[in-house]
């Protein structure tokens, strides 16, 4: 009986056969021998549920049972694992919970669902003794969840920082290389298929925040708590700041950052100045990369395609192989969903943004007159914010050749966001300051 | 009984408490709560064997049983797993085989042992149903073995290429940045502790070849076969070629390369020109990085510290956590030692070096006279080797200002090593060629 079990293929039901779903189908078909000889048993998608039955039949072929009724499918006793590739928090949540309730293992690429409803889902899975695997939910094909949960188990993880949204990284790369505006590049990205028709979730940083939230839970052993994440996108970035940052030796990247501090955990997504010599600063186009710093291992980095049909399918299938190996094992010996044993999850506070520590890039458009720099530095000094570098540039793009305006660019040392908020407000009140102050955060990632 | 088992700590015997051994001790001690709450059970080193008993006692403390007799220790029924950190293929081989024979799991950082005696060791482990884990044997703390064995299981891996020796990468980085000679930089590296007193294994590429051999087995599902690897070190590299490569947009790195071809597998270590814009070309100092290209995931990269006490200990402890989880499981459900089920290992040929395909960098010191380039290009054309770029430079460092000598640098497209060997021989015979031809290999890694 036991020996027989290993040779029986794992039977999966696929919910939603779009881009990633058809990639998963294709990879399982093309590499079936390779996968079987690694997993010790075959993996086969026996059922597909999709509202577009015709498309589903075309992709899945005649041997697969196709239905439009995912709800009905889930209870099927001939299914071992449910692959959820529908996305979003509506029907996907309902189906994942129903699958768990029916005792099925779940493999999902749905970061929004897990970031927002993670506690409910993981608790249900724990109770039922089933696996919820989600390598595909973060950074596509890069095995970053496995690295965090298993590869770095020896470490107290101090921080992680990642380029985990390909759309925004493509836009930032293009803005820098071509000196174009955000709006121009976004249009091009949409034309090329790198950005969706409604790109809000990507460009406002929400997608990156979902992924950063999941990684923070696994890295620090805290519950998934998306509602506590600080989220700032790239829509207000202008080419001038990308250029100034470059002159100071930095690149601007949209980073998802999670940092352990004594008082709690920082969890934030925002455009970030990164030293140009760091590997992560050189990750261009739609590629993803995640840096993880552990106390024993030091800094590590994981790089690859963060989206797309087959790269994401690579992660889905890796999870299926793990399920194939572990499905018959005692649940206590499996890697815990969130890396730490459920009882060991610590309710560490995610710090309010005002309490986070980072360094800053400030750009002030000021009157070109004596004493302005003194007023600015005085305000920063009063707030105990120390200055790392100052750059003064004629603001050619506003006043023309005879301009009375100057761009004053300041890099600060580390300061608390709250203190910087007050200082910025005071700076904004100076009569010499002519436009809204641009403020970006900077991380050395050393 | 079952519930109790999960709370009993995993008991380990440590053989050899040097740099990595004491790091392992320290990490297990410092992060014991963190590790236990991930693994679901504690991990404790109960026994240490080292010839230097005094040092061992000092590091291990009073609660640990210390002995100089590793052989006697191995049979101890109170030990679950043996950590082998002695190194080399002598006593280490004997002890690892004895541990397996006694039914102990083994965790080792010993690349030489596994690369040379892998088939014997893995076969014995398979027979006894014990785990032999070796994350620490390749690229220190980077979880590259886990990525290859588990993270990328969906993929048919096409190639991998890695900077997997920190000493040589440090030397190459310094040679490039300072324009110094190999001998000068080696002396400095020895002074700084980046190179050993006898650096032969590192600088001749043997260490990198051990690691590349292990990765090739896991990536392609072939037996470990170090004796078939092509091994070339960096001792003959001169600063001039690093400079010329840079002018052509390349950096020179010592890469361990494993590539799948229809006819067989390429397995080689040699100095390699890499496009300067690739992330791996920007991995500097003693850091390691491995690129892996899978058919589904595309190109991925893994970066971190490849050596040192705690980075390597990070990998040793990660393996211990895996053992802690899986020790009580059915051996059939574990990840296979070499990624593929033993029965599925394919006896694919490692191709002789003459049959490998790569592109080349040639430097010919030639008489500065008409017709030389024509003679050279004719010989290459006769061998069906096509030229990608030519650079002609006055060889300032030999003939002085009024020199009649020129350096002719040629980049070729892909060619077979055998064809290039014959062509090089013919080129060397030209009367206009004044010195031994420098030939380096080039990989685009796209």
PDB file of N, CA and C in Angstrom, chain A residues 96-104 124 127-128 130:
ATOM      1  N   UNK A  96     -10.847  28.898  -1.995  1.00  0.00           N
ATOM      2  CA  UNK A  96      -9.697  28.406  -1.238  1.00  0.00           C
ATOM      3  C   UNK A  96     -10.166  27.872   0.114  1.00  0.00           C
ATOM      4  N   UNK A  97     -11.056  28.609   0.778  1.00  0.00           N
ATOM      5  CA  UNK A  97     -11.553  28.150   2.079  1.00  0.00           C
ATOM      6  C   UNK A  97     -12.370  26.864   1.934  1.00  0.00           C
ATOM      7  N   UNK A  98     -13.137  26.783   0.852  1.00  0.00           N
ATOM      8  CA  UNK A  98     -13.929  25.565   0.613  1.00  0.00           C
ATOM      9  C   UNK A  98     -13.008  24.372   0.343  1.00  0.00           C
ATOM     10  N   UNK A  99     -11.925  24.618  -0.415  1.00  0.00           N
ATOM     11  CA  UNK A  99     -10.972  23.538  -0.725  1.00  0.00           C
ATOM     12  C   UNK A  99     -10.326  23.026   0.567  1.00  0.00           C
ATOM     13  N   UNK A 100      -9.892  23.963   1.412  1.00  0.00           N
ATOM     14  CA  UNK A 100      -9.280  23.576   2.690  1.00  0.00           C
ATOM     15  C   UNK A 100     -10.282  22.776   3.510  1.00  0.00           C
ATOM     16  N   UNK A 101     -11.514  23.272   3.536  1.00  0.00           N
ATOM     17  CA  UNK A 101     -12.549  22.613   4.315  1.00  0.00           C
ATOM     18  C   UNK A 101     -12.801  21.196   3.810  1.00  0.00           C
ATOM     19  N   UNK A 102     -12.603  20.999   2.503  1.00  0.00           N
ATOM     20  CA  UNK A 102     -12.797  19.667   1.914  1.00  0.00           C
ATOM     21  C   UNK A 102     -11.541  18.807   2.073  1.00  0.00           C
ATOM     22  N   UNK A 103     -10.522  19.342   2.795  1.00  0.00           N
ATOM     23  CA  UNK A 103      -9.313  18.555   3.054  1.00  0.00           C
ATOM     24  C   UNK A 103      -8.331  18.528   1.899  1.00  0.00           C
ATOM     25  N   UNK A 104      -8.481  19.470   0.968  1.00  0.00           N
ATOM     26  CA  UNK A 104      -7.543  19.525  -0.161  1.00  0.00           C
ATOM     27  C   UNK A 104      -6.360  20.441   0.173  1.00  0.00           C
ATOM     28  N   UNK A 124      -7.266  28.057   9.021  1.00  0.00           N
ATOM     29  CA  UNK A 124      -8.117  26.968   8.525  1.00  0.00           C
ATOM     30  C   UNK A 124      -7.263  25.794   8.054  1.00  0.00           C
ATOM     31  N   UNK A 127      -5.827  23.861  10.933  1.00  0.00           N
ATOM     32  CA  UNK A 127      -6.842  23.046  11.588  1.00  0.00           C
ATOM     33  C   UNK A 127      -7.105  21.771  10.795  1.00  0.00           C
ATOM     34  N   UNK A 128      -7.094  21.901   9.468  1.00  0.00           N
ATOM     35  CA  UNK A 128      -7.413  20.752   8.625  1.00  0.00           C
ATOM     36  C   UNK A 128      -6.178  19.903   8.310  1.00  0.00           C
ATOM     37  N   UNK A 130      -3.815  20.643   6.166  1.00  0.00           N
ATOM     38  CA  UNK A 130      -3.465  20.675   4.740  1.00  0.00           C
ATOM     39  C   UNK A 130      -2.430  21.771   4.480  1.00  0.00           C
TER      40      UNK A 130
END
